[in-house]
XYZ file of C-alpha atoms in Angstrom:
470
model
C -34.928 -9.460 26.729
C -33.261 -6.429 26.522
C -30.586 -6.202 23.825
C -28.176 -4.109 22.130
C -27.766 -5.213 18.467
C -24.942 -3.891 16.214
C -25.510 -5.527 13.049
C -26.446 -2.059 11.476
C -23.006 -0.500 12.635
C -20.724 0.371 8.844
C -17.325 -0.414 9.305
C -14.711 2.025 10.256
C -11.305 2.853 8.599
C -9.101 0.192 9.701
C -6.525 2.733 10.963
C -6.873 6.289 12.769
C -7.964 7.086 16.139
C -11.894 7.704 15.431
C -12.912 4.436 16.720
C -15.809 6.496 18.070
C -19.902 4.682 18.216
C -23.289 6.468 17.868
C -25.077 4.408 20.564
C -28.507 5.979 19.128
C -27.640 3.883 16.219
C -26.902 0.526 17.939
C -29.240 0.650 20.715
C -32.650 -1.307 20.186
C -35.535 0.033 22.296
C -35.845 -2.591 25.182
C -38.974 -4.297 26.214
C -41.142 -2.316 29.045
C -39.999 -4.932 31.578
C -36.423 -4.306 31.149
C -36.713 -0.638 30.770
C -35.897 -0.210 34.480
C -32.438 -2.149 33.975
C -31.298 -1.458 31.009
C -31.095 2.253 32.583
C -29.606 0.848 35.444
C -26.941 -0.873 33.477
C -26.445 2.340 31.053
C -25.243 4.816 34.240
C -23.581 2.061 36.487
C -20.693 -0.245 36.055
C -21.325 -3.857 34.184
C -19.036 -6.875 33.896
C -19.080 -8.553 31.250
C -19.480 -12.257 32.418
C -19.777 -14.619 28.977
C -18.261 -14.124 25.370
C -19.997 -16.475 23.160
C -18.931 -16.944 18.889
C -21.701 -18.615 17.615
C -21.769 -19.887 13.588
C -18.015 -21.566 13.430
C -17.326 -24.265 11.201
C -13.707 -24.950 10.497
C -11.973 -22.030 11.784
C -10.223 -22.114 15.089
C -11.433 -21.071 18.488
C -8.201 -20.303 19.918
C -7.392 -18.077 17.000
C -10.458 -15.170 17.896
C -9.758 -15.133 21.928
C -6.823 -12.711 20.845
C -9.454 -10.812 18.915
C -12.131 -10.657 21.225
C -10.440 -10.349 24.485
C -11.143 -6.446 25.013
C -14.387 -6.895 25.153
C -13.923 -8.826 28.872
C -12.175 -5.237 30.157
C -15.393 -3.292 29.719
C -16.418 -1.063 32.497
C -19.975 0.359 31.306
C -22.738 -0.374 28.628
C -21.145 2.166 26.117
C -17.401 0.679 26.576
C -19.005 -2.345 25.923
C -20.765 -1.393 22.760
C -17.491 0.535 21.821
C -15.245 -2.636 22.435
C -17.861 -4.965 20.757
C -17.520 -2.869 17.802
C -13.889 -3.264 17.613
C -13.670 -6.779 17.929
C -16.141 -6.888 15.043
C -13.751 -4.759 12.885
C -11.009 -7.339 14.209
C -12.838 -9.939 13.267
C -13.718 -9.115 10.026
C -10.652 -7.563 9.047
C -9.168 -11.505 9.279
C -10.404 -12.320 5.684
C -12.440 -15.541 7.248
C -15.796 -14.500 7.752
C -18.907 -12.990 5.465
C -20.795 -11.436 8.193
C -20.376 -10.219 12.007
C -23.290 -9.553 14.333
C -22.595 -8.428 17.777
C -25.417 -9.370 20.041
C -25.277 -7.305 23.961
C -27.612 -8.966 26.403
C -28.568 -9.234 30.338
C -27.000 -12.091 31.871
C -29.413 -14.795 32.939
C -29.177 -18.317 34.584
C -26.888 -19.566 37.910
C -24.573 -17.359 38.527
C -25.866 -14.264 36.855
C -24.903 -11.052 38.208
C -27.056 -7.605 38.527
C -24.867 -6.321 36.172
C -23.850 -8.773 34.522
C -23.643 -9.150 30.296
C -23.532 -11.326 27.887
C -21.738 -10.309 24.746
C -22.635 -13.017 21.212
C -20.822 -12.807 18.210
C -22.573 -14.419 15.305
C -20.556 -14.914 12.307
C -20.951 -16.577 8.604
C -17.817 -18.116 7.299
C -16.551 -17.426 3.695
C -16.545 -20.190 1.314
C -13.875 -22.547 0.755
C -12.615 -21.696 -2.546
C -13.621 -17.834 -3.685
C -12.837 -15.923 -7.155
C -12.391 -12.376 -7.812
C -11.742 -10.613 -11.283
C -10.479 -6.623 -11.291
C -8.972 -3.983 -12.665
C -5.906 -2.900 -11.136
C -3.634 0.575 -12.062
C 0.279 0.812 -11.786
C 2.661 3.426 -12.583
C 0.819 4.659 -16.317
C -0.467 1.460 -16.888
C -3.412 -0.517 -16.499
C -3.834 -4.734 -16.163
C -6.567 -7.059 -15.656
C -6.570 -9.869 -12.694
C -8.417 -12.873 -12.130
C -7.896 -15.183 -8.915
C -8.221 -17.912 -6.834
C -8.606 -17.944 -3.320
C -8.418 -20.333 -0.648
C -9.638 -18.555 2.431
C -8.852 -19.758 6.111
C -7.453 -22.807 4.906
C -5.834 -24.070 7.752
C -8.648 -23.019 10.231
C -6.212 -20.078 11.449
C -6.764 -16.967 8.977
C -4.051 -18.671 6.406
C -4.823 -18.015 3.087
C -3.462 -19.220 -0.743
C -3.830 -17.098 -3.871
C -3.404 -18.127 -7.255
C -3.820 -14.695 -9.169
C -3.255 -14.029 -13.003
C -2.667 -10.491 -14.862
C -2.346 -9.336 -18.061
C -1.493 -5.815 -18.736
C -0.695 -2.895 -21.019
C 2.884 -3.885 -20.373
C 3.102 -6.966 -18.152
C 1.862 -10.186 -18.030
C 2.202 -12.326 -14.629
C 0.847 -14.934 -12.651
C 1.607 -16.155 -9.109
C 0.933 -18.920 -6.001
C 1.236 -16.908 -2.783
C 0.599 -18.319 0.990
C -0.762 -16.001 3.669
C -0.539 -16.683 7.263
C -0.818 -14.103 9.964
C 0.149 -14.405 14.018
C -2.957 -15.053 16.118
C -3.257 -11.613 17.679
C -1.331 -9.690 15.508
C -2.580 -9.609 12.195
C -0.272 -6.899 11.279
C 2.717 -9.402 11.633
C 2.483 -12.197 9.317
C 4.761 -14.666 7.009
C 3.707 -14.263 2.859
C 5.484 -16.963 0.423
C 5.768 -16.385 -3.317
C 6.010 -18.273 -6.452
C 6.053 -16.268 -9.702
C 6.253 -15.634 -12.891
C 6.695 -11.999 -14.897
C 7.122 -10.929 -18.173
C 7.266 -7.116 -19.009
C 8.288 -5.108 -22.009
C 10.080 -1.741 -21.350
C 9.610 0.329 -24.900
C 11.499 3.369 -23.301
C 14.779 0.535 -22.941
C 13.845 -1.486 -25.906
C 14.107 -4.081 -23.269
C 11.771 -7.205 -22.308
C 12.399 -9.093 -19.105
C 11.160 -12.365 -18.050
C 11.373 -13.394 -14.369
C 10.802 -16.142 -12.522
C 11.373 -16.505 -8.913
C 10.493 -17.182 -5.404
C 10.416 -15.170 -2.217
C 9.367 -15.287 1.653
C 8.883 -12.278 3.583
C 7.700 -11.392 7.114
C 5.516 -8.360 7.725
C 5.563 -6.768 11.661
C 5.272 -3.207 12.928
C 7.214 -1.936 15.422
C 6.086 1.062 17.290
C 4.804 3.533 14.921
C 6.596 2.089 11.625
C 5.962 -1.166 9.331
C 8.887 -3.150 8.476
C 9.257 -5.478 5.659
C 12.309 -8.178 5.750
C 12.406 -10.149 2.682
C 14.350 -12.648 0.617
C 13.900 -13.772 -2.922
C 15.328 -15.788 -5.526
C 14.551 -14.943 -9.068
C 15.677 -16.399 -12.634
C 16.013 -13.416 -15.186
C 16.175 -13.397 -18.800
C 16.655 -10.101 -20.520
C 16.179 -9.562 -24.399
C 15.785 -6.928 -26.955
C 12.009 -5.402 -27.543
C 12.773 -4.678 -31.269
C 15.382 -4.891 -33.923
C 16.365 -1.608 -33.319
C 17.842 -1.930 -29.725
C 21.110 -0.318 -28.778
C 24.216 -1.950 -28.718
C 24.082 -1.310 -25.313
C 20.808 -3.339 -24.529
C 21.708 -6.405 -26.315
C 25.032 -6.405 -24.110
C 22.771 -7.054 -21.488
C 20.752 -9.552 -22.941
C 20.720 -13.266 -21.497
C 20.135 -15.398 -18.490
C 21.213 -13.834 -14.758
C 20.562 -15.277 -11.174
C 19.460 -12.766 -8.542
C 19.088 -14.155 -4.853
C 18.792 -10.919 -3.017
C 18.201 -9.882 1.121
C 16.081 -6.692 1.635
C 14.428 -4.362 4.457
C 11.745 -1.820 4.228
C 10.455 0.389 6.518
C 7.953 3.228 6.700
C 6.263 5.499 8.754
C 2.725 6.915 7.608
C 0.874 9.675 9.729
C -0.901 10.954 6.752
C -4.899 10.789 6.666
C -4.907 9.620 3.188
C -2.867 8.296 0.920
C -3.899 9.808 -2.409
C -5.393 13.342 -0.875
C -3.747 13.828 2.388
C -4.083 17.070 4.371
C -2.076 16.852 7.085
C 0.871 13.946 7.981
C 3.799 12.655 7.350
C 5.609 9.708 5.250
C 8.906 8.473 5.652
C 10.136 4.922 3.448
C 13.447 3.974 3.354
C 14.457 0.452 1.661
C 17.534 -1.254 1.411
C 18.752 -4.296 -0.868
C 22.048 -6.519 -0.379
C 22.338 -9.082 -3.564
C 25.183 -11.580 -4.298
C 26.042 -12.821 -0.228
C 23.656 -15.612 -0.876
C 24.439 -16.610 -4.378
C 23.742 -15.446 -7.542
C 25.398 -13.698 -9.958
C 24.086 -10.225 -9.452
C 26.148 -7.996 -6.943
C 25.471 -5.165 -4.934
C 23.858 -2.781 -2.378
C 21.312 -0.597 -3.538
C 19.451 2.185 -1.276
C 16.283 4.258 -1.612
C 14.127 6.498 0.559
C 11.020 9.102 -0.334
C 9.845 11.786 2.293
C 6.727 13.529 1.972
C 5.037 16.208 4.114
C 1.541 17.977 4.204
C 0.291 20.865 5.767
C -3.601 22.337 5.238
C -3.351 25.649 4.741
C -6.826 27.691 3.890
C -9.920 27.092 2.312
C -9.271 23.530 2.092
C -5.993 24.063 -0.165
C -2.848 21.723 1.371
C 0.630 21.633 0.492
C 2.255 18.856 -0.236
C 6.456 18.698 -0.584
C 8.279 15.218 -1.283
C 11.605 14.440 -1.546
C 12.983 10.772 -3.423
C 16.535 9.974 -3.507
C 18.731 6.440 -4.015
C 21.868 4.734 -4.970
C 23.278 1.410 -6.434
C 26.472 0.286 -5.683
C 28.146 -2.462 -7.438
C 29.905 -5.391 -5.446
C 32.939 -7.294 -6.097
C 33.684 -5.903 -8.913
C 30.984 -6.520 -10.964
C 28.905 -4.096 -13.361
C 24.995 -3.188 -12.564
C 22.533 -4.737 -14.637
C 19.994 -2.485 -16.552
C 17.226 -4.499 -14.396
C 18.327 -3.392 -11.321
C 19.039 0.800 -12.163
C 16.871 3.701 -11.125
C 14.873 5.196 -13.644
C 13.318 8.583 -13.724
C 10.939 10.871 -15.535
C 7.221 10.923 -16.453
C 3.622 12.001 -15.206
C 4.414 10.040 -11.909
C 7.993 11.747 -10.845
C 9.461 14.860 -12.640
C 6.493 15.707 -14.764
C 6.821 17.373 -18.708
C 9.618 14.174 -19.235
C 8.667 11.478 -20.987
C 8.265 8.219 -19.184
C 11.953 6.956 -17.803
C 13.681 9.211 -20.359
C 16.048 11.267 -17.850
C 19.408 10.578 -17.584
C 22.174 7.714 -19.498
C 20.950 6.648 -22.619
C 22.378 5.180 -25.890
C 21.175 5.196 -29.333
C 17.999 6.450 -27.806
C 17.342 3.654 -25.460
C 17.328 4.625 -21.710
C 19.565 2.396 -19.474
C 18.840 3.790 -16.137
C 21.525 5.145 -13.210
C 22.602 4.444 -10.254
C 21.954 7.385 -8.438
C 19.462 10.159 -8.557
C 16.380 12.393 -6.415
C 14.143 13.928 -6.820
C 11.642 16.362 -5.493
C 8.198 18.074 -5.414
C 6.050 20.784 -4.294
C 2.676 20.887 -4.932
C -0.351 22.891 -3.760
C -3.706 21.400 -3.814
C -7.265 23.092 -3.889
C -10.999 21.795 -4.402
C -12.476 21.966 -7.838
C -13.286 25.861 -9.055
C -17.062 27.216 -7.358
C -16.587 23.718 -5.721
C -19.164 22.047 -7.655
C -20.080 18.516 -6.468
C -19.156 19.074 -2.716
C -19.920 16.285 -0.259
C -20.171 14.286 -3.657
C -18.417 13.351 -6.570
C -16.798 16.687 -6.637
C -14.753 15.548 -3.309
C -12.908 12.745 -5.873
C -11.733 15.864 -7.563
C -8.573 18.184 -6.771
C -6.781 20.949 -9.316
C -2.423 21.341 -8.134
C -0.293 23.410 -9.314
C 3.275 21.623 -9.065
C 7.389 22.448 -9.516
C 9.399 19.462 -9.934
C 12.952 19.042 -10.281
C 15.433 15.717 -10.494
C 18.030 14.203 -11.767
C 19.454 10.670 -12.545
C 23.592 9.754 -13.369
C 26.258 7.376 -12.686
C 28.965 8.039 -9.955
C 32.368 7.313 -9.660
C 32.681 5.673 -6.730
C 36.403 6.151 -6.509
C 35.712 9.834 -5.349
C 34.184 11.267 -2.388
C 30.983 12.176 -1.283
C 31.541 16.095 -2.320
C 31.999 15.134 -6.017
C 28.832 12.614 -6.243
C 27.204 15.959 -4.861
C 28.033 18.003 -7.499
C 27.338 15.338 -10.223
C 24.094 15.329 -8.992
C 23.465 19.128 -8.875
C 24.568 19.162 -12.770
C 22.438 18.819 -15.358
C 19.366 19.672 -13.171
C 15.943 19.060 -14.912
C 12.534 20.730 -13.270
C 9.554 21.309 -14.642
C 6.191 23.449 -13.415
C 2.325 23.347 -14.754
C -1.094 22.887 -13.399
C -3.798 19.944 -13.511
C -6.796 18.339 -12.275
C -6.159 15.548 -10.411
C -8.896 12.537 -9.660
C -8.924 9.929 -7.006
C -9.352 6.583 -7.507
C -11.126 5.104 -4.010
C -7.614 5.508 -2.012
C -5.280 3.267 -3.959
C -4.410 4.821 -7.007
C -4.965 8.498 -9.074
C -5.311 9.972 -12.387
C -3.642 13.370 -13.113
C -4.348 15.250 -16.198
C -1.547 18.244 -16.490
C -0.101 21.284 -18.266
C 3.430 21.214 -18.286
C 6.469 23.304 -18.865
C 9.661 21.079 -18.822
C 12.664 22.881 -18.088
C 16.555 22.036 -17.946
C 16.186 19.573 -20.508
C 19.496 17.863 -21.979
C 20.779 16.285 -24.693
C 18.999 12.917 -24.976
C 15.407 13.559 -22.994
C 12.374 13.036 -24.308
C 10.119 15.739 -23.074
C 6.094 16.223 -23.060
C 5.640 20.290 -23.941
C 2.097 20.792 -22.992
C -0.710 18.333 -22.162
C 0.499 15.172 -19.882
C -1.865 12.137 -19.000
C -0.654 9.979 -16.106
C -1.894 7.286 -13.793
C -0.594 5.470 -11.111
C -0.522 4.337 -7.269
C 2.577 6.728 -6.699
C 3.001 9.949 -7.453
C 6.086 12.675 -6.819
């Protein structure tokens, strides 16, 4: 028989428009006896007549006719192999299976049109229970993670987690419950059960939390939305003997059931080196309407754009702002404040050492921005190109920010100009290095600048890593 086979087809990024196939990769050379129609079937219309999974065990039929259902709207051999190839991506982008082989072949039998195909997809489930152990990067700090999964439990893409991590500054571990909407992986229902402990040296402050949470995932148009609720038990106490006054008032037990949205836009075409795009978050918080004992309304957004300019350089500007405001009277809790400064926002700070602080523990603000501009270029006589080099970028970068309190009781022209005041920015240069497209090490020369009374500053050489960056 002749056959198209597309076992040897790499996967393609999950998102962007280049969904494009090299058919001289896919195509097999037929037998002699089907030469005539295979070229028959390659420059006139097909239909495709049968759809075929072969290799399931215990997942559910009814859950891959929303994946595979393209393929049946094929109007030629190459749409065909095109459409194969996406419900192969589809398919494997569910979690559930090992392996995907797309087989394309002549239809045969009663009933058998001219131009008729036959399109099999042989797959090889995942096993039932599966462990993973990795290193993951946050914000300037590093953890280790071991889990437990429990893949396609259910039969319909579900999954459960059990996933443990000890870090440079927090220890967790967590249950979590995955289940997606046949057809729309994209929108999908994740439960949480949780427990965190992290130590905050730059607030003399540890915090242990233990919680729950549900949230629904779902895009809508050209943005992702996030609406979430969660329950957590906090207990707040003093890192060392030498905490502020301050601190210890906020030591002991709190209850924080909290509502919250977020939604972004991303049209950039990377998320750590982007030349070109756009990204707009905005996320909003409403605790204390459904118990609790924390209170209040809290706001945040971050902006970034990116335009390639010559010789591969690209600028990058970003903008982050937010606000807290207390509710019914109450005060805000350290836990819940902004915090600002360090090799991930305004650079040449120490980390989280802008803005209130007391006996030289940071307490955080409830308001503040900040922005960036940055200008990116390949390595120096580009060594490494189409390599290792590409993982490398040198930026040159002016930051500026600032983080207070506002008095609510005055208007919006006043929280302007508290804002404005006491203005830190910084500028330097570094060499930045990406780490596959989660996460990035910089390495930077800075100048800090505007510096008040009470910041910690980093005059000269400043290491940072992290998954985002100002």
């Amino acid at each position: 028989m002749g056959a198209v086979h597309a076992k040897s087809l790499d996967p393609l990024p999950m998102h962007g428009r280049d969904l494009g196939v090299n058919p001289d990769d896919m195509i097999e050379v037929p037998e002699p006896e089907h030469a005539a129609k295979q070229e028959i079937l390659e420059n006139k219309d097909v239909v495709v007549q049968h759809v075929n999974i072969q290799g399931l065990g215990r997942t559910k039929e009814d859950l891959l006719g929303h994946e595979i259902s393209d393929v049946f709207h094929a109007k030629n051999l190459i749409d065909v192999m095109k459409k194969a190839h996406m419900a192969r991506q589809k398919l494997l982008r569910l979690g559930i299976f090992k392996e995907v082989e797309v087989l394309i072949d002549t239809s045969e039998g009663a009933g058998a049109l001219p131009n008729g195909l036959d399109v099999i997809f042989e797959v090889t489930e995942v096993k039932r229970l599966t462990g993973s152990y990795n290193t993951m990067v946050g914000n300037n700090e590093g953890s280790m993670v071991l889990g437990v999964k429990l893949p396609n439990m259910l039969g319909r893409a579900e999954k459960a987690t059990f996933q443990f991590s000890y870090g440079t500054k927090e220890t967790s571990y967590g249950l979590s419950f995955f289940k997606p909407q046949p057809g729309c992986f994209e929108r999908n229902l994740v439960l949480n059960l949780y427990k965190v402990t992290g130590q905050f040296p730059w607030s003399s402050l540890k915090e242990t939390d233990r919680g729950l949470s549900a949230e629904l995932n779902f895009p809508l148009g050209r943005s992702s939305h996030t609406v979430k609720w969660e329950g957590v038990w906090r207990e707040l106490g003093c890192l060392a003997r030498s905490a502020s006054f301050a601190v210890r008032e906020e030591s002991g037990h709190s209850l924080k059931s909290a509502l919250s949205h977020s939604m972004s836009v991303d049209s950039r075409n990377s998320a750590i080196f982007p030349n070109r795009g756009a990204l707009l978050r905005i996320n909003q918080e409403l605790a204390g309407y459904t118990g609790g004992d924390a209170s209040f309304l809290k706001e945040d957004f971050e902006l970034q754009f990116n335009k390639h300019l010559f010789l591969d350089s690209v600028l990058s500007a970003s903008l982050w702002g937010g606000m807290l405001y207390p509710l019914g009277g109450h005060s805000s809790c350290i836990a819940d404040r902004f915090y600002l400064g360090g090799p991930t926002s305004v650079r040449g700070f120490g980390m989280y050492s802008i803005g209130p602080q007391s006996e030289g523990d940071y307490l955080g603000g409830e308001a503040y921005w900040a922005g960036g501009l940055h200008l990116y270029t390949p390595l120096p006589f580009r060594p490494g190109k189409g390599g290792f080099g590409d993982l490398f970028r040198t930026h040159f970068f002016l930051n500026a920010g600032n983080l207070c309190n506002l008095n609510y009781g005055e208007g919006p022209k006043a929280h302007l100009q508290k804002l404005a005041e006491c203005l830190r920015w910084s500028y330097g240069a570094g060499v930045v290095l990406r780490l596959g497209n989660i996460a990035r090490l910089e390495l930077n020369y800075c100048v800090p600048m505007g510096v008040q009374s009470g910041d910690r500053i980093c005059d000269g050489v400043q290491f940072g890593a992290g998954i985002r960056f100002l």
